[in-house]
Amino acid sequence: MKTLQELTRPNIWKLKPYSSARDEYKGAVASVFLDANENPYNLPHNRYPDPMQWELKTLLSKIKKVSPQHIFLGNGSDEAIDLVFRAFCEPEKDNVVAIDPTYGMYQVCADVNNVEYRKVLLDENFQFSAEKLLAATDERTKLIFLCSPNNPTGNDLLRSEIEKILREFEGLVILDEAYNDFSEAPSFLEELDKYPNLVVFQTFSKAWGCAAIRLGMAFASEAIIGILSKIKYPYNVNQLTQQQAIAMLHKYYEIERWIKTLKEERDYLEEEFAKLPCTVRMYPSDSNFFLAKVTDAVKIYNYLVGEGIIVRNRHSISLCCNCLRVTVGTRVENNTLLAALKKYQG
Ligand SMILES: *Cc1c(COP(=O)(O)O)cnc(C)c1O
């Protein structure tokens, strides 16, 4: 790996972060807060939230077995995706490499930040070759984006290829594990100490059932987390979100039950979906959704909309011609979808 200073944009490396009132006051117990120009009325929402979310990070560190200094929390994973571009990629000079197809936000953030986005096509099994990905890099490649399980294909990427990238790439490897809770593959969180260039993204939006609160996580070395924390908005995770996330962490057993149920439902839905006359091919899934090739994705998508059922049409995405992406719902929702597709006349 190059040094972190070589990878970081020079203006960011030397940036002195904004110091908020709540940053400067840390320590002894106080009861009179006249430092932040807050309104003394309307407790508790009158107060600015903890800018570093220490209580939440401390609880999270117990579940993730990663110390709080290795955790960044943001306004969804979307914030973390944007921040890695802003921290490491000089517009019009640096570039990033990503698998294709994958999650659309990487390219959107690259475009917003005016950073070249190089795509490397997956093979017919939706796997990637580390060699091909590395061949697409050059001196100015700062980041490689990997997503495992991948969206929209649903499958885990090969661990041996991910490890090869981690060993051989000189820049940072962003590994998006938004769907890892639904996979049998172990998380790369356990490998953080082994690979100083690894950045793992996870989210409260999927297995945790909290898409509405907008909370994303990034895990990396203390130095990388330090850079992301330095450039984030001071109060990027609001108080209501922090409270709700803490409440969820106290009922972790419930999330584990949801995951088990959703994996069982996925198996059921895939098995039944495979039998439909409109299904051409099923792709194996390690996520809470699956991709399926159908006879005519656009027609079937529109038919389902007419029935009040929304799935994701991925027809225009690389390698996903005539594919629908279907999220696993409750048994009742899944059966509603299956019943509608059974009576569909192509
Ligand atoms: C859904 C999803 C996320 C979650 O994004 P949030 O901003 O945290 O809601 C991240 N990555 C991938 C690949 C996803 O599909």
Coordinates of C-alpha atoms and ligand atoms in Angstrom, one line a residue:
M1 CA 0.0 0.0 0.0
K2 CA 1.1 3.6 -0.7
T3 CA 1.3 5.8 2.4
L4 CA -2.0 7.3 3.5
Q5 CA -0.5 10.7 2.9
E6 CA 0.2 9.8 -0.8
L7 CA -3.4 8.5 -1.2
T8 CA -5.0 11.5 0.5
R9 CA -5.7 14.8 -1.4
P10 CA -3.2 17.4 -0.2
N11 CA -5.8 19.9 0.8
I12 CA -7.6 17.3 2.9
W13 CA -4.3 16.0 4.5
K14 CA -3.5 19.5 5.8
L15 CA -7.1 20.5 6.6
K16 CA -7.7 21.7 10.1
P17 CA -11.3 20.5 10.9
Y18 CA -14.1 22.7 12.2
S19 CA -14.2 22.4 16.0
S20 CA -17.7 22.5 17.3
A21 CA -18.8 23.6 20.8
R22 CA -19.4 20.0 21.6
D23 CA -16.0 18.9 20.4
E24 CA -14.3 21.4 22.7
Y25 CA -16.2 20.5 25.8
K26 CA -15.4 16.9 26.7
G27 CA -14.9 15.6 30.2
A28 CA -16.2 16.7 33.6
V29 CA -19.9 16.5 34.2
A30 CA -21.7 19.7 33.6
S31 CA -25.3 20.9 34.0
V32 CA -25.3 24.4 32.6
F33 CA -24.7 24.5 28.8
L34 CA -24.2 28.0 27.5
D35 CA -21.7 27.2 24.9
A36 CA -23.5 26.4 21.7
N37 CA -26.2 29.1 21.3
E38 CA -28.9 26.5 21.7
N39 CA -32.4 27.3 23.0
P40 CA -32.8 26.3 26.6
Y41 CA -36.4 25.2 26.0
N42 CA -37.8 22.2 24.1
L43 CA -35.7 19.5 25.8
P44 CA -34.2 17.2 24.6
H45 CA -34.3 18.2 21.0
N46 CA -32.9 21.7 21.7
R47 CA -29.4 20.2 22.2
Y48 CA -26.9 19.4 19.4
P49 CA -26.1 15.7 19.2
D50 CA -22.8 14.1 20.0
P51 CA -20.7 14.8 16.9
M52 CA -18.7 11.6 17.3
Q53 CA -21.6 9.3 18.4
W54 CA -19.5 7.7 21.2
E55 CA -22.3 5.9 23.0
L56 CA -23.6 4.4 19.8
K57 CA -20.1 3.5 18.6
T58 CA -19.3 1.9 22.0
L59 CA -22.3 -0.4 21.8
L60 CA -21.7 -1.1 18.1
S61 CA -18.1 -2.1 18.8
K62 CA -19.3 -4.9 21.1
I63 CA -21.4 -6.4 18.4
K64 CA -19.0 -5.9 15.5
K65 CA -15.9 -6.7 17.7
V66 CA -14.1 -3.6 16.3
S67 CA -13.0 -0.8 18.6
P68 CA -14.8 2.6 18.3
Q69 CA -11.6 4.2 16.8
H70 CA -12.1 2.0 13.7
I71 CA -15.7 3.0 13.2
F72 CA -17.1 5.9 11.1
L73 CA -20.9 6.6 11.2
G74 CA -22.6 8.6 8.4
N75 CA -25.9 9.6 7.0
G76 CA -26.4 6.3 5.2
S77 CA -23.6 4.5 3.4
D78 CA -24.2 7.1 0.8
E79 CA -22.3 9.6 2.9
A80 CA -19.3 7.3 3.3
I81 CA -19.2 6.6 -0.4
D82 CA -19.2 10.4 -1.1
L83 CA -16.6 11.1 1.6
V84 CA -14.0 8.5 0.2
F85 CA -14.1 10.4 -3.1
R86 CA -13.8 13.8 -1.5
A87 CA -10.9 12.6 0.8
F88 CA -8.8 10.6 -1.7
C89 CA -9.7 11.5 -5.3
E90 CA -8.5 14.7 -7.0
P91 CA -11.1 15.7 -9.5
E92 CA -10.0 15.3 -13.2
K93 CA -6.8 13.7 -12.1
D94 CA -7.4 10.6 -10.0
N95 CA -9.6 7.6 -11.0
V96 CA -11.3 4.7 -9.3
V97 CA -12.0 1.1 -10.6
A98 CA -15.1 -0.9 -9.9
I99 CA -16.8 -4.1 -11.0
D100 CA -19.7 -3.9 -13.4
P101 CA -22.6 -4.3 -12.8
T102 CA -22.7 -3.1 -9.2
Y103 CA -24.4 -0.5 -6.9
G104 CA -25.2 2.7 -8.9
M105 CA -24.1 5.1 -6.2
Y106 CA -20.4 4.6 -6.7
Q107 CA -20.6 6.0 -10.2
V108 CA -23.0 8.8 -9.2
C109 CA -20.6 9.9 -6.5
A110 CA -17.7 9.7 -9.0
D111 CA -19.6 11.8 -11.5
V112 CA -20.6 14.4 -8.8
N113 CA -17.0 14.7 -7.7
N114 CA -15.7 14.7 -11.4
V115 CA -13.6 11.6 -10.9
E116 CA -13.0 9.1 -13.7
Y117 CA -14.9 5.8 -13.0
R118 CA -13.4 2.7 -14.7
K119 CA -15.7 -0.3 -15.0
V120 CA -14.6 -3.9 -15.4
L121 CA -17.2 -6.3 -16.6
L122 CA -18.0 -9.4 -14.4
D123 CA -17.9 -12.8 -16.0
E124 CA -21.1 -14.9 -16.8
N125 CA -21.2 -16.2 -13.2
F126 CA -21.1 -12.6 -12.0
Q127 CA -17.6 -13.1 -10.6
F128 CA -14.6 -10.9 -11.1
S129 CA -10.9 -11.5 -11.9
A130 CA -8.5 -9.7 -9.6
E131 CA -6.0 -9.7 -12.4
K132 CA -8.4 -7.9 -14.8
L133 CA -9.3 -5.4 -12.1
L134 CA -5.7 -4.6 -11.3
A135 CA -4.9 -4.3 -15.0
A136 CA -7.5 -1.5 -15.2
T137 CA -5.6 0.5 -12.5
D138 CA -2.7 2.9 -13.0
E139 CA -0.6 5.3 -10.9
R140 CA -3.7 7.6 -10.3
T141 CA -6.1 4.9 -9.2
K142 CA -7.0 5.7 -5.6
L143 CA -9.9 3.3 -4.9
I144 CA -11.2 0.0 -6.0
F145 CA -15.0 -0.6 -5.3
L146 CA -16.1 -4.2 -4.5
C147 CA -19.6 -5.1 -3.3
S148 CA -20.1 -8.5 -1.8
P149 CA -22.8 -9.8 -1.9
N150 CA -23.1 -7.7 -5.0
N151 CA -26.1 -5.6 -6.0
P152 CA -27.9 -6.3 -8.3
T153 CA -26.5 -9.8 -8.9
G154 CA -27.1 -11.0 -5.4
N155 CA -24.0 -13.3 -5.2
D156 CA -20.9 -13.2 -2.9
L157 CA -17.7 -12.3 -4.7
L158 CA -14.9 -14.9 -4.5
R159 CA -13.0 -14.5 -1.3
S160 CA -9.7 -15.5 -2.9
E161 CA -10.0 -12.7 -5.5
I162 CA -10.9 -10.1 -2.9
E163 CA -7.8 -11.1 -0.9
K164 CA -5.7 -10.9 -4.0
I165 CA -6.9 -7.3 -4.6
L166 CA -6.2 -6.4 -0.9
R167 CA -2.7 -7.8 -1.1
E168 CA -1.7 -6.3 -4.5
F169 CA -3.5 -3.0 -4.9
E170 CA -1.6 0.0 -3.7
G171 CA -4.7 2.1 -3.0
L172 CA -7.7 1.6 -0.8
V173 CA -10.2 -1.2 -1.3
I174 CA -13.8 -0.3 -0.5
L175 CA -15.7 -3.5 0.2
D176 CA -19.4 -2.8 0.5
E177 CA -21.0 -5.5 2.8
A178 CA -24.5 -4.0 2.9
Y179 CA -25.9 -7.5 2.4
N180 CA -23.3 -9.6 4.3
D181 CA -25.8 -10.4 7.1
F182 CA -27.8 -12.6 4.7
S183 CA -24.7 -14.5 3.4
E184 CA -22.9 -17.5 4.8
A185 CA -19.6 -15.9 4.0
P186 CA -17.7 -14.3 7.0
S187 CA -17.4 -10.6 7.0
F188 CA -14.1 -9.0 6.2
L189 CA -14.3 -7.0 9.4
E190 CA -12.2 -9.8 10.9
E191 CA -9.4 -8.9 8.4
L192 CA -9.1 -5.2 9.2
D193 CA -5.8 -5.6 11.1
K194 CA -4.4 -7.7 8.4
Y195 CA -5.1 -5.2 5.5
P196 CA -4.3 -1.5 6.2
N197 CA -5.9 -0.6 2.8
L198 CA -9.3 -2.2 3.6
V199 CA -12.4 -0.1 4.1
V200 CA -15.6 -2.1 4.9
F201 CA -19.0 -0.5 4.5
Q202 CA -22.1 -1.8 6.2
T203 CA -25.5 -0.2 6.8
F204 CA -28.6 -0.1 9.1
S205 CA -30.8 0.0 6.0
K206 CA -31.2 -3.7 5.2
A207 CA -30.9 -6.5 7.8
W208 CA -31.4 -4.0 10.7
G209 CA -34.6 -2.8 9.2
C210 CA -33.8 0.9 9.6
A211 CA -33.6 2.4 6.1
A212 CA -35.6 5.4 7.3
I213 CA -33.1 6.6 10.0
R214 CA -30.2 6.8 7.5
L215 CA -27.3 5.3 9.2
G216 CA -24.3 3.8 7.5
M217 CA -21.0 2.4 8.9
A218 CA -17.5 2.4 7.6
F219 CA -14.8 0.3 9.3
A220 CA -11.1 0.9 8.6
S221 CA -7.7 1.7 10.2
E222 CA -7.7 4.5 12.8
A223 CA -5.9 6.7 10.3
I224 CA -8.4 6.3 7.5
I225 CA -11.3 6.8 10.0
G226 CA -9.6 9.9 11.2
I227 CA -9.6 11.4 7.7
L228 CA -13.3 10.7 7.1
S229 CA -14.2 12.1 10.6
K230 CA -12.2 15.2 9.9
I231 CA -14.1 16.1 6.7
K232 CA -17.7 15.1 7.6
Y233 CA -20.3 17.6 8.6
P234 CA -19.9 18.1 12.4
Y235 CA -23.4 16.8 13.3
N236 CA -23.8 14.3 10.5
V237 CA -25.8 11.8 12.4
N238 CA -28.8 13.4 14.1
Q239 CA -29.9 12.7 17.7
L240 CA -33.1 10.8 16.7
T241 CA -31.1 8.5 14.5
Q242 CA -28.5 7.9 17.3
Q243 CA -31.3 7.1 19.8
Q244 CA -33.1 4.7 17.5
A245 CA -29.9 2.9 16.5
I246 CA -29.0 2.4 20.2
A247 CA -32.5 1.0 20.8
M248 CA -32.0 -1.4 17.9
L249 CA -28.6 -2.5 19.3
H250 CA -30.4 -3.5 22.5
K251 CA -32.6 -5.9 20.6
Y252 CA -30.0 -7.5 18.5
Y253 CA -31.7 -10.9 19.0
E254 CA -34.7 -9.6 17.0
I255 CA -32.4 -8.7 14.0
E256 CA -30.9 -12.2 14.1
R257 CA -34.5 -13.6 14.0
W258 CA -35.4 -11.4 11.0
I259 CA -32.3 -12.6 9.1
K260 CA -33.1 -16.2 9.7
T261 CA -36.7 -15.8 8.6
L262 CA -35.7 -13.8 5.5
K263 CA -33.1 -16.4 4.4
E264 CA -35.8 -19.1 4.7
E265 CA -38.3 -16.9 2.8
R266 CA -35.6 -16.3 0.1
D267 CA -35.2 -20.1 -0.4
Y268 CA -39.0 -20.5 -0.6
L269 CA -39.5 -17.6 -3.0
E270 CA -36.6 -18.7 -5.3
E271 CA -37.9 -22.2 -5.5
E272 CA -41.4 -21.1 -6.4
F273 CA -40.2 -18.3 -8.7
A274 CA -38.1 -20.9 -10.7
K275 CA -41.3 -22.8 -11.5
L276 CA -43.1 -19.9 -13.1
P277 CA -43.7 -20.0 -16.9
C278 CA -42.2 -16.5 -17.3
T279 CA -38.9 -17.4 -15.6
V280 CA -36.0 -18.2 -17.9
R281 CA -33.2 -18.4 -15.4
M282 CA -32.6 -17.9 -11.6
Y283 CA -29.3 -16.5 -10.3
P284 CA -28.2 -17.9 -6.9
S285 CA -28.4 -15.3 -4.1
D286 CA -26.5 -14.7 -0.9
S287 CA -28.7 -11.6 -0.1
N288 CA -32.3 -10.6 0.8
F289 CA -33.1 -10.3 -3.0
F290 CA -32.4 -12.2 -6.1
L291 CA -32.0 -11.6 -9.8
A292 CA -34.0 -13.6 -12.3
K293 CA -34.0 -13.6 -16.1
V294 CA -37.6 -13.6 -17.4
T295 CA -39.2 -13.8 -20.8
D296 CA -39.7 -10.0 -21.1
A297 CA -38.6 -7.9 -18.2
V298 CA -40.2 -4.6 -19.3
K299 CA -43.6 -6.2 -20.0
I300 CA -43.6 -8.2 -16.8
Y301 CA -42.4 -5.2 -14.8
N302 CA -45.3 -3.1 -16.2
Y303 CA -47.8 -5.8 -15.6
L304 CA -46.8 -6.1 -12.0
V305 CA -47.0 -2.3 -11.5
G306 CA -50.6 -2.6 -12.8
E307 CA -51.2 -5.3 -10.1
G308 CA -49.8 -2.9 -7.4
I309 CA -46.5 -4.9 -7.1
I310 CA -43.2 -3.2 -7.6
V311 CA -40.0 -5.0 -8.3
R312 CA -36.8 -3.6 -9.8
N313 CA -36.4 -3.7 -13.6
R314 CA -32.7 -4.2 -14.3
H315 CA -33.1 -4.9 -18.1
S316 CA -30.8 -2.0 -19.1
I317 CA -27.9 -2.9 -16.7
S318 CA -24.8 -4.6 -18.0
L319 CA -25.2 -8.5 -18.1
C320 CA -28.8 -8.1 -16.8
C321 CA -30.7 -8.2 -20.0
N322 CA -34.4 -9.2 -19.3
C323 CA -33.6 -9.4 -15.6
L324 CA -35.8 -8.4 -12.6
R325 CA -34.4 -7.9 -9.2
V326 CA -36.9 -9.1 -6.5
T327 CA -36.6 -8.2 -2.8
V328 CA -37.7 -11.0 -0.4
G329 CA -40.8 -9.8 1.6
T330 CA -43.1 -11.5 4.1
R331 CA -44.7 -14.8 3.1
V332 CA -47.9 -12.9 2.3
E333 CA -46.1 -10.4 0.0
N334 CA -44.1 -13.2 -1.7
N335 CA -47.3 -15.2 -2.3
T336 CA -49.0 -12.1 -3.7
L337 CA -46.1 -11.7 -6.2
L338 CA -46.2 -15.5 -7.1
A339 CA -50.0 -15.5 -7.6
A340 CA -49.8 -12.5 -9.9
L341 CA -47.0 -14.0 -12.0
K342 CA -48.8 -17.3 -12.3
K343 CA -51.8 -15.6 -14.0
Y344 CA -49.5 -13.5 -16.2
Q345 CA -50.1 -14.2 -19.9
G346 CA -46.9 -13.5 -21.9
Ligands
LIG1 C1 -28.9 -0.6 0.0 C2 -27.4 -0.5 -0.2 C3 -26.6 0.3 0.6 C4 -27.3 1.1 1.7 O1 -27.1 2.4 1.5 P1 -27.6 3.4 2.7 O2 -27.2 4.7 2.2 O3 -26.9 3.0 3.9 O4 -29.1 3.2 2.8 C5 -25.3 0.3 0.4 N1 -24.7 -0.4 -0.5 C6 -25.4 -1.2 -1.3 C7 -24.7 -2.1 -2.3 C8 -26.8 -1.3 -1.2 O5 -27.5 -2.1 -2.1

